[in-house]
mmCIF file of C-alpha atoms in Angstrom:
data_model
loop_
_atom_site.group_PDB
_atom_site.id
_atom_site.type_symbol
_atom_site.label_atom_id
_atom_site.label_comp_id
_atom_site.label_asym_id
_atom_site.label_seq_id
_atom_site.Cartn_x
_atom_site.Cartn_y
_atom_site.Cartn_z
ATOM 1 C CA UNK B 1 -14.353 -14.748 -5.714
ATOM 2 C CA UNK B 2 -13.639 -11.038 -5.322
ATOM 3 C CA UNK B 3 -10.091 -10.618 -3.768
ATOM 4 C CA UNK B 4 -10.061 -7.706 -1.252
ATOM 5 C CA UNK B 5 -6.855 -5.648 -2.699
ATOM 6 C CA UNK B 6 -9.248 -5.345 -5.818
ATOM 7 C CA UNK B 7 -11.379 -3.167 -4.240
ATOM 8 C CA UNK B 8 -9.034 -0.953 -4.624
ATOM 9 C CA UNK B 9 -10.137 -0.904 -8.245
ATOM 10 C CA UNK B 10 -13.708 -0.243 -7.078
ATOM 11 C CA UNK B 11 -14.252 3.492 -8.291
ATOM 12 C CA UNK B 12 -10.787 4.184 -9.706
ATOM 13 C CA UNK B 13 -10.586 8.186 -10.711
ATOM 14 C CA UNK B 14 -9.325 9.486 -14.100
ATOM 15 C CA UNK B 15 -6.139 11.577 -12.492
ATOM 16 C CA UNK B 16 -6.458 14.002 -15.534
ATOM 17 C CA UNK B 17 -2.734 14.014 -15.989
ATOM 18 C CA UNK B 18 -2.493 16.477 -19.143
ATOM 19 C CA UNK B 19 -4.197 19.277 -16.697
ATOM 20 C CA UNK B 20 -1.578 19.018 -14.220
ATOM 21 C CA UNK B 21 0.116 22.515 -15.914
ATOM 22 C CA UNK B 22 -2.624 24.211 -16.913
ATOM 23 C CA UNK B 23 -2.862 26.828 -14.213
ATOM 24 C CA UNK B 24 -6.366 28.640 -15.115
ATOM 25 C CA UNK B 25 -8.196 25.330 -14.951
ATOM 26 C CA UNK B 26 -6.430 24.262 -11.916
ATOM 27 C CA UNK B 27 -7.782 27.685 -10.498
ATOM 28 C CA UNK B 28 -11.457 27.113 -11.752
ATOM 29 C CA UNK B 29 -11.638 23.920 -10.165
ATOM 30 C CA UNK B 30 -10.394 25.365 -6.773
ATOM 31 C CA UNK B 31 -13.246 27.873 -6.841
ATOM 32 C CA UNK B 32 -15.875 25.185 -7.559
ATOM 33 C CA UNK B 33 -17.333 24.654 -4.056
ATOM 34 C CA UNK B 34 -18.758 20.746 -5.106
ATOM 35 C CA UNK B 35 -14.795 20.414 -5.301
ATOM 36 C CA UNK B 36 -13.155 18.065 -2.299
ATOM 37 C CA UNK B 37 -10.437 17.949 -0.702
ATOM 38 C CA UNK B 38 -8.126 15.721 1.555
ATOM 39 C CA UNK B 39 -5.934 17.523 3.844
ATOM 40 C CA UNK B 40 -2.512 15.774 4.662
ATOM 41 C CA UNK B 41 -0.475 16.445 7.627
ATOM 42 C CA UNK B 42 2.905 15.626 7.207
ATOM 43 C CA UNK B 43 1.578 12.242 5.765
ATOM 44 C CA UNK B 44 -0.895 11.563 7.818
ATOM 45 C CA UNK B 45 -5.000 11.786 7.450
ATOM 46 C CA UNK B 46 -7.853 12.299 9.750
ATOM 47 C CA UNK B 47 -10.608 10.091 10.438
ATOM 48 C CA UNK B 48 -13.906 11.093 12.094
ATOM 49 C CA UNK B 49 -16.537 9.106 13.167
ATOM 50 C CA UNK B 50 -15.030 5.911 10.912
ATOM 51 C CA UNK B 51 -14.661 7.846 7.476
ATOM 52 C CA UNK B 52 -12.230 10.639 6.291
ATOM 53 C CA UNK B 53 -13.465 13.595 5.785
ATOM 54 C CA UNK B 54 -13.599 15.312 2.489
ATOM 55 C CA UNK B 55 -14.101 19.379 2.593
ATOM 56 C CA UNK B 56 -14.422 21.951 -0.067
ATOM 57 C CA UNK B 57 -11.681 24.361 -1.385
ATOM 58 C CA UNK B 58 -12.817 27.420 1.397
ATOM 59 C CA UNK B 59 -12.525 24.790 4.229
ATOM 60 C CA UNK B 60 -8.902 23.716 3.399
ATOM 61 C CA UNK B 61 -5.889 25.257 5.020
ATOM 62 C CA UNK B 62 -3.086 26.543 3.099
ATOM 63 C CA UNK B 63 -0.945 24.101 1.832
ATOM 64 C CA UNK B 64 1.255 22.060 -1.429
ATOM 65 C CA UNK B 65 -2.001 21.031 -3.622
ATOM 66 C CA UNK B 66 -1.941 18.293 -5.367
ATOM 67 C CA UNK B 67 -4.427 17.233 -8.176
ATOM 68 C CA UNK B 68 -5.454 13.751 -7.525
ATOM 69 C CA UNK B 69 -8.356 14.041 -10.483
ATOM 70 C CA UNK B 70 -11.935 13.712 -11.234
ATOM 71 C CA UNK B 71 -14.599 11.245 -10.016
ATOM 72 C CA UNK B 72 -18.539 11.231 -9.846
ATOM 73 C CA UNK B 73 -18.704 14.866 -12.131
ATOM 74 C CA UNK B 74 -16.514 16.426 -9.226
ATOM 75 C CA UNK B 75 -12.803 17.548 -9.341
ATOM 76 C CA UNK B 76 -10.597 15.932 -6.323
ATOM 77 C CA UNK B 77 -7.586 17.226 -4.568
ATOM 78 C CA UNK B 78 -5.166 16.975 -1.213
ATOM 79 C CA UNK B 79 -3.621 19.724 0.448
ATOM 80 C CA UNK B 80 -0.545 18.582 2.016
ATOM 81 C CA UNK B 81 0.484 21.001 5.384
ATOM 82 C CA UNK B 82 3.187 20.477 7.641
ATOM 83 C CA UNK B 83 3.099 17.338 10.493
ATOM 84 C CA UNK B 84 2.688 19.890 13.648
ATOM 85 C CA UNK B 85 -1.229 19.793 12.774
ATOM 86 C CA UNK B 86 -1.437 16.029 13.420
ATOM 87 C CA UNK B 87 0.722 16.668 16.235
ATOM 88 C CA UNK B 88 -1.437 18.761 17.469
ATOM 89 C CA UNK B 89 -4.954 16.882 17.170
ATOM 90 C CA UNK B 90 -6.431 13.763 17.729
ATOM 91 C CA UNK B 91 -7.285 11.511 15.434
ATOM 92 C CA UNK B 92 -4.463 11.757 12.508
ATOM 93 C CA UNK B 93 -3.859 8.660 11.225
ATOM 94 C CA UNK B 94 -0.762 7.448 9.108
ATOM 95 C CA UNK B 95 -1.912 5.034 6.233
ATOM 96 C CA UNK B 96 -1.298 2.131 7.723
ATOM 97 C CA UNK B 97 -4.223 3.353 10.374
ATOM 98 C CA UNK B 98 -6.746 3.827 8.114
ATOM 99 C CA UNK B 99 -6.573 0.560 6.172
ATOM 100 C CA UNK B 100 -9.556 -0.889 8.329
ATOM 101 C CA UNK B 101 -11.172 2.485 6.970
ATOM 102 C CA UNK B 102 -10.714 1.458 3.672
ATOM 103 C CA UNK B 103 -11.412 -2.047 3.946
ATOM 104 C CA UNK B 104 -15.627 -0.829 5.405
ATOM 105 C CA UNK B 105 -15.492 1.961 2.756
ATOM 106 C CA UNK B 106 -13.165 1.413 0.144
ATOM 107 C CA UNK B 107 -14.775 4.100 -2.770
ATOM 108 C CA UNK B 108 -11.843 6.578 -1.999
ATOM 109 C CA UNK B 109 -9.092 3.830 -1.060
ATOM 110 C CA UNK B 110 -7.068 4.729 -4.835
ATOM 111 C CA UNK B 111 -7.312 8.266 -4.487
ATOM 112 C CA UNK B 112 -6.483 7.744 -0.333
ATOM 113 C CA UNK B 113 -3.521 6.236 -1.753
ATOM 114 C CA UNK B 114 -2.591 8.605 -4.065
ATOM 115 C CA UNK B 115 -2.439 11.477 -1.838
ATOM 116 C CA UNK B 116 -0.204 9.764 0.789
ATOM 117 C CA UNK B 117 1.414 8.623 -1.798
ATOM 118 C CA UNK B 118 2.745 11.871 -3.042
ATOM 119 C CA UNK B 119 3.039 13.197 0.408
ATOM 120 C CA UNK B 120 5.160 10.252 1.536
ATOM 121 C CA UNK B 121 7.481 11.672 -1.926
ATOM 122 C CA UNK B 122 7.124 15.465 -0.764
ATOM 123 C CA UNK B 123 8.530 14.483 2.851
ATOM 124 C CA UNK B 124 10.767 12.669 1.502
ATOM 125 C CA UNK B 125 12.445 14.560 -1.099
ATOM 126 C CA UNK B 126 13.130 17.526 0.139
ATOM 127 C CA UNK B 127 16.708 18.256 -1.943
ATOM 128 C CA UNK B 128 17.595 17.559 -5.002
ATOM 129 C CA UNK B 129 19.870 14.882 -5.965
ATOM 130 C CA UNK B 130 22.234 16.608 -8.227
ATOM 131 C CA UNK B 131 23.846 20.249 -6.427
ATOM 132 C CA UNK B 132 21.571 19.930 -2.970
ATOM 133 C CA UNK B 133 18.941 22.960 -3.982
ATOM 134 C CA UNK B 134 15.754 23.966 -2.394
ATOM 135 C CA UNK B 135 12.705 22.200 -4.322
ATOM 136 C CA UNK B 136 9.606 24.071 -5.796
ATOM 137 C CA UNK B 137 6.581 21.841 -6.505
ATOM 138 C CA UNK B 138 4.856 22.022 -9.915
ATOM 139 C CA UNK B 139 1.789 20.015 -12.282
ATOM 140 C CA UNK B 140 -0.119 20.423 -8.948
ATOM 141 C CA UNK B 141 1.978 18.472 -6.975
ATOM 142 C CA UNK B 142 3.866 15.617 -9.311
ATOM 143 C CA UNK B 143 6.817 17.634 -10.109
ATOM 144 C CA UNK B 144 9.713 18.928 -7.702
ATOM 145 C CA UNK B 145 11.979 21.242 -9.852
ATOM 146 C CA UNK B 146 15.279 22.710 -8.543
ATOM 147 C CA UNK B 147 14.768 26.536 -8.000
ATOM 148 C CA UNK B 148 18.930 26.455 -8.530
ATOM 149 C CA UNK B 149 19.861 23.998 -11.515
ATOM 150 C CA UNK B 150 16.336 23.274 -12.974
ATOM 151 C CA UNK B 151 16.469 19.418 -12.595
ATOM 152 C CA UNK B 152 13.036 17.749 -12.471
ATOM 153 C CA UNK B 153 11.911 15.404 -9.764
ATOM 154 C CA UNK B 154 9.259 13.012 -10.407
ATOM 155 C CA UNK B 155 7.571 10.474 -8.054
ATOM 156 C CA UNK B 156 9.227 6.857 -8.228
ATOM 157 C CA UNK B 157 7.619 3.770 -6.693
ATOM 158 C CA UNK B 158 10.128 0.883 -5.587
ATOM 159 C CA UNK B 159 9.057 -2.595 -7.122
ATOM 160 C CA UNK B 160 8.596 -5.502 -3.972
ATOM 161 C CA UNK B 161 7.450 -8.739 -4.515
ATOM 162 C CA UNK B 162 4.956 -10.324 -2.085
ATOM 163 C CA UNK B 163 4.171 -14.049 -2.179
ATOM 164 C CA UNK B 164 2.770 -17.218 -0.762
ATOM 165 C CA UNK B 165 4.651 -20.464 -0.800
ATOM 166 C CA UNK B 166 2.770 -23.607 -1.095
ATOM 167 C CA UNK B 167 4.169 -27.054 -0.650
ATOM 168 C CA UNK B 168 2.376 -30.413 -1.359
ATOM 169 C CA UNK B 169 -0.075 -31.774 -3.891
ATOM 170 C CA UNK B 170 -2.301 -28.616 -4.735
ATOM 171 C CA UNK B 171 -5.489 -28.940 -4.108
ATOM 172 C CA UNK B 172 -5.050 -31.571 -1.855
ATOM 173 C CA UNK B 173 -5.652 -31.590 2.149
ATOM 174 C CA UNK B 174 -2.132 -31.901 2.693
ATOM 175 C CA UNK B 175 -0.759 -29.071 0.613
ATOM 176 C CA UNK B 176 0.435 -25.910 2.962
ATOM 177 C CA UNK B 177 1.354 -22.564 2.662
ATOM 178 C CA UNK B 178 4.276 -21.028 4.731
ATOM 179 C CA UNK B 179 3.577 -17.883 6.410
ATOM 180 C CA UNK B 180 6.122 -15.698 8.597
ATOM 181 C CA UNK B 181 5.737 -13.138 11.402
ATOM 182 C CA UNK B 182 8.033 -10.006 12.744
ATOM 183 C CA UNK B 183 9.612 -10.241 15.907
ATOM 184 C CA UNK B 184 7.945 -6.055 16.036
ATOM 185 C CA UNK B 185 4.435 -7.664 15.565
ATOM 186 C CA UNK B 186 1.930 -8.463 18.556
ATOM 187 C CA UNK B 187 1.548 -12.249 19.190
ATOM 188 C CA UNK B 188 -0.045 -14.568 16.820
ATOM 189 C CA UNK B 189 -0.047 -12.415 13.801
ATOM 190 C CA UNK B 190 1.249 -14.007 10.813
ATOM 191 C CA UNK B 191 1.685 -12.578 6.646
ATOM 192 C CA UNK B 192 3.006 -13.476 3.742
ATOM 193 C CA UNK B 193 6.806 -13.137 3.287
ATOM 194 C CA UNK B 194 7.828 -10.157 1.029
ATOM 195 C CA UNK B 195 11.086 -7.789 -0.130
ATOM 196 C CA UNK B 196 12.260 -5.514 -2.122
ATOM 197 C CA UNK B 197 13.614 -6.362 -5.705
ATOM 198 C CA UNK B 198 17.464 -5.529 -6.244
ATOM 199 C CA UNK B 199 18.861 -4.231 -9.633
ATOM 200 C CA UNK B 200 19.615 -6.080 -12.093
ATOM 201 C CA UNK B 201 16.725 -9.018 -10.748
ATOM 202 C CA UNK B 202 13.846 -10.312 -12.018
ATOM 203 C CA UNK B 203 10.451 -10.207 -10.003
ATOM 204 C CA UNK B 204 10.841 -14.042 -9.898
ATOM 205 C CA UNK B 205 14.071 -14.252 -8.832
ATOM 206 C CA UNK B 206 13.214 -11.627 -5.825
ATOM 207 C CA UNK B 207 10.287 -13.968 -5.079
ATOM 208 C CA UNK B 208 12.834 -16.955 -4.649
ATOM 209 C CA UNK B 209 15.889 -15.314 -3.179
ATOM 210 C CA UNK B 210 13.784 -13.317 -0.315
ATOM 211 C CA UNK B 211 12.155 -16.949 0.533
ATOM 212 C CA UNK B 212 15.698 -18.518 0.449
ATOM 213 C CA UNK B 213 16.690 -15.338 2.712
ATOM 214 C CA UNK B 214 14.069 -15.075 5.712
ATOM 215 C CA UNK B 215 13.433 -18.924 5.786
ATOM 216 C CA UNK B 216 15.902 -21.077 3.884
ATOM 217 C CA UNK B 217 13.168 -22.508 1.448
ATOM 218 C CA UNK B 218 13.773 -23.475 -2.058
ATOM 219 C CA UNK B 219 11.235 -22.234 -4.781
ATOM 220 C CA UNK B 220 11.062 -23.500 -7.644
ATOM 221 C CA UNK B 221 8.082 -22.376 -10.110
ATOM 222 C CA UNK B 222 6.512 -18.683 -9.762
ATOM 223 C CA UNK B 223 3.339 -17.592 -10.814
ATOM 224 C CA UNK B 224 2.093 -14.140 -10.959
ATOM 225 C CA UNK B 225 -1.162 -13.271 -8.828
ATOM 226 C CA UNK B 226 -1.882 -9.643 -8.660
ATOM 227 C CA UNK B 227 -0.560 -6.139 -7.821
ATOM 228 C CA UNK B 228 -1.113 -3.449 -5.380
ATOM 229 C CA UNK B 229 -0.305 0.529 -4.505
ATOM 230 C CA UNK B 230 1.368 0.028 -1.032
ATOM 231 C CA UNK B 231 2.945 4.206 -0.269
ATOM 232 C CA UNK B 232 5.022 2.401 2.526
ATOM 233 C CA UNK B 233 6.390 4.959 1.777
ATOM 234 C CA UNK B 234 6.461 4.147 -2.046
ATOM 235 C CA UNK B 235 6.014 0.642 -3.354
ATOM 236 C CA UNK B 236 4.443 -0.951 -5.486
ATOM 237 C CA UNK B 237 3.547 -4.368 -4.295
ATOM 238 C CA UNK B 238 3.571 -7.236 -6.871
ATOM 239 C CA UNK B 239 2.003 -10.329 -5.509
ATOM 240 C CA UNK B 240 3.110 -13.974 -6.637
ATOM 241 C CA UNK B 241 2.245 -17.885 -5.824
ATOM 242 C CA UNK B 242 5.294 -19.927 -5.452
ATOM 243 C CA UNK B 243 6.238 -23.562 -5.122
ATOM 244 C CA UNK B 244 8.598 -24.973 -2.497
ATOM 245 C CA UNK B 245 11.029 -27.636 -3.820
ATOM 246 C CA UNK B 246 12.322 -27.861 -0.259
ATOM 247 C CA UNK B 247 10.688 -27.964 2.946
ATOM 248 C CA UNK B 248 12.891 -27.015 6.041
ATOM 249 C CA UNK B 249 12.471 -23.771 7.457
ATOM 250 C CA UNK B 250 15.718 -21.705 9.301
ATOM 251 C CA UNK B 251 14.188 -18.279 9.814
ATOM 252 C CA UNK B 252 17.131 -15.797 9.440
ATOM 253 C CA UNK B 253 15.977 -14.379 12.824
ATOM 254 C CA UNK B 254 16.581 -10.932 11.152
ATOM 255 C CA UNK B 255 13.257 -9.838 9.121
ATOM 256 C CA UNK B 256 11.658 -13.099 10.259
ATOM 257 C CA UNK B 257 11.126 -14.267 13.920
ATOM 258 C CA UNK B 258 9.331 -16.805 13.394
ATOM 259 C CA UNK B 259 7.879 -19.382 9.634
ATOM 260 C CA UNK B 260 5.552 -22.438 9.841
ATOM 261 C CA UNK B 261 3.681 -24.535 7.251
ATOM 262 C CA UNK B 262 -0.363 -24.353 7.795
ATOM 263 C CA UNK B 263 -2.712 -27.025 5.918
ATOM 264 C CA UNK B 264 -5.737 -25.228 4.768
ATOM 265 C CA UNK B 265 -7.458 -27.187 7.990
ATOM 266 C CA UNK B 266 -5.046 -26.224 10.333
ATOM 267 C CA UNK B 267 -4.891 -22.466 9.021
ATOM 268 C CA UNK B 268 -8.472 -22.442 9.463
ATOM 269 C CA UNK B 269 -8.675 -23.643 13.373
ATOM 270 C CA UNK B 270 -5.809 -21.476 14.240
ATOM 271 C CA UNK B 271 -7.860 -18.264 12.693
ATOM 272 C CA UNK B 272 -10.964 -19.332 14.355
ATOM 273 C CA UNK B 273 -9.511 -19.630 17.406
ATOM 274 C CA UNK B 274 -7.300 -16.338 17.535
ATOM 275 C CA UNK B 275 -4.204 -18.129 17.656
ATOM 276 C CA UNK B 276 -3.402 -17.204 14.242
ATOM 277 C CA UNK B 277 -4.220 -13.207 13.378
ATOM 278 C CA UNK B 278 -3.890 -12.837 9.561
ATOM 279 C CA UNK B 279 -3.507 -9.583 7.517
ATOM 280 C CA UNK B 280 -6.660 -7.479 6.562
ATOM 281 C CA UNK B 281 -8.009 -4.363 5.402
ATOM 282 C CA UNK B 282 -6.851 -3.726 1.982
ATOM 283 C CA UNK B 283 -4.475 -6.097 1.613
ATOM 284 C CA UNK B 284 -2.702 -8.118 -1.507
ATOM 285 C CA UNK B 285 -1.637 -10.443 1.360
ATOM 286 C CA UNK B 286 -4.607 -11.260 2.685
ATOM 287 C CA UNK B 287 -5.977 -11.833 -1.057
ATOM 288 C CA UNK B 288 -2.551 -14.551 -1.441
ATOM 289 C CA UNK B 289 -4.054 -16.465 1.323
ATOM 290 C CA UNK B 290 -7.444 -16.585 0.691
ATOM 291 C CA UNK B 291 -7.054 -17.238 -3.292
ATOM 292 C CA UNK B 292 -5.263 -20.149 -1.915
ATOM 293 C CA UNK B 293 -7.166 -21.344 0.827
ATOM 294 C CA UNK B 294 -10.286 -21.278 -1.257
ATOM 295 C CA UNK B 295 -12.638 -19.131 0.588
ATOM 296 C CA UNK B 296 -12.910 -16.370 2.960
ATOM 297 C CA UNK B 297 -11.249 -16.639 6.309
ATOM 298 C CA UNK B 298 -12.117 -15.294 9.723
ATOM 299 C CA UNK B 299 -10.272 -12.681 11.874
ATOM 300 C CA UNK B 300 -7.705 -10.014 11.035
ATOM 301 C CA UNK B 301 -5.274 -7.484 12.283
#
């Protein structure tokens, strides 16, 4: 069974790192009209007609460029402009808009990801750390360098563990999986719990102490699964099965509104129905629940 956050491994692009500084090639590749180009506003992307578009260098605006690589014999980049363009148009998507884009058409989904990526890092860094200077970007876009002290920036992504909790003999009909939903969401939608990890704490202690947190269950056993780019607005999402050693759910009423158990039957009827809506596009959560339940699964947000 192909898991759908693997398709973001589809057509992955070599990012051609070691060219990042080397200025005349960076300009060759800009004047190669079968270049593309994503343009960025602020950090969000436009979609047309169910796909986002891709233009060459003389159709791009000016803007921070940003090497995202090569693919397919073609050299790939994203222009990042201010947000009043998206304000301005229709259409502009933030990434979390476009991931039923990239579930229909998910070729571009890593380099997608790596250009809001590094925009989500350019909006958000916009001083540096140490004396509070302005920031000038270099190696196309991967490097923010104090124009005052000299100190380097360089993306960072923020580890958070994502997991499903099962309870139950596995494989049986009465094993479950505990699922949680957001007070923020609409009705009926339900994910995988997940958090961030804290220093100083293993991935499998996050797993266990972010389950104990939102819904006062016990794990016991943790198993890793499978890992995923996530720019929300920089984390890398590491996915894990765990095993309940206790049962009783108290939702903190915090992060979680709402936890139940599901049987693999029951999940099933609840999807079919639309009382249940479970994660899609893209996701590593979605992937969780269907490794588990054994088989695709209708519906999705």
């Amino acid at each position: 069974m192909t898991f759908v956050h693997e398709r973001l491994t589809v057509e992955p692009h070599d990012r051609a790192g070691a060219l990042r500084k080397d200025d005349a090639w960076l300009a060759e590749q800009w004047a190669d009209p079968e270049t593309r180009v994503l343009v960025v506003s602020g950090t969000r992307v436009r979609v047309e007609g169910g796909r986002v578009p891709w233009v060459p260098p003389a159709d791009a605006p000016e803007g921070a460029r940003v090497l995202l690589g090569q693919r397919g014999g073609r050299t790939w980049f994203a222009v990042i402009v201010g947000s009043a363009l998206a304000r301005g148009e229709e259409g502009w998507l933030p990434l979390r808009g476009l991931l039923p884009v990239l579930d229909d058409d998910p070729a571009d989904a890593p380099m997608l990801l790596h250009a809001v990526g590094v925009a989500e890092w350019h909006a958000a860094t916009r001083h540096c750390p140490r004396c509070g200077g302005s920031l000038d970007p270099r190696a196309a876009g991967h490097e923010l360098v104090c124009v005052d002290c000299g100190r380097s920036q360089f993306p960072r992504m923020d580890p958070a563990v994502i997991m499903l909790v099962t309870a139950g003999e596995p494989g049986s009909d009465d094993e479950r999986c505990l699922l949680g939903r957001q007070s923020v969401w609409p009705e009926g939608r339900y994910s995988t719990l997940a958090g961030f990890c804290e220093p100083g704490e293993t991935l499998e202690d996050a797993v266990r102490r972010e389950v104990a947190e939102e819904t006062g269950v016990a794990v016991g056993a943790v198993e890793y699964f499978g890992n995923q780019p996530w720019p929300f607005p920089a984390s890398l999402m590491l996915g894990f099965v765990g095993r309940a050693t206790t049962t009783a759910i108290t939702v903190d009423e915090d992060e979680i509104e709402d936890a139940r158990w599901f049987t693999r039957a029951g999940l099933r009827a609840q999807a079919e129905s639309g009382e249940v809506v479970l994660p899609g596009g893209v996701s590593i959560s979605r992937s969780l629940i269907e490794h588990w339940y054994g088989g695709s699964l209708p519906g999705r947000w």
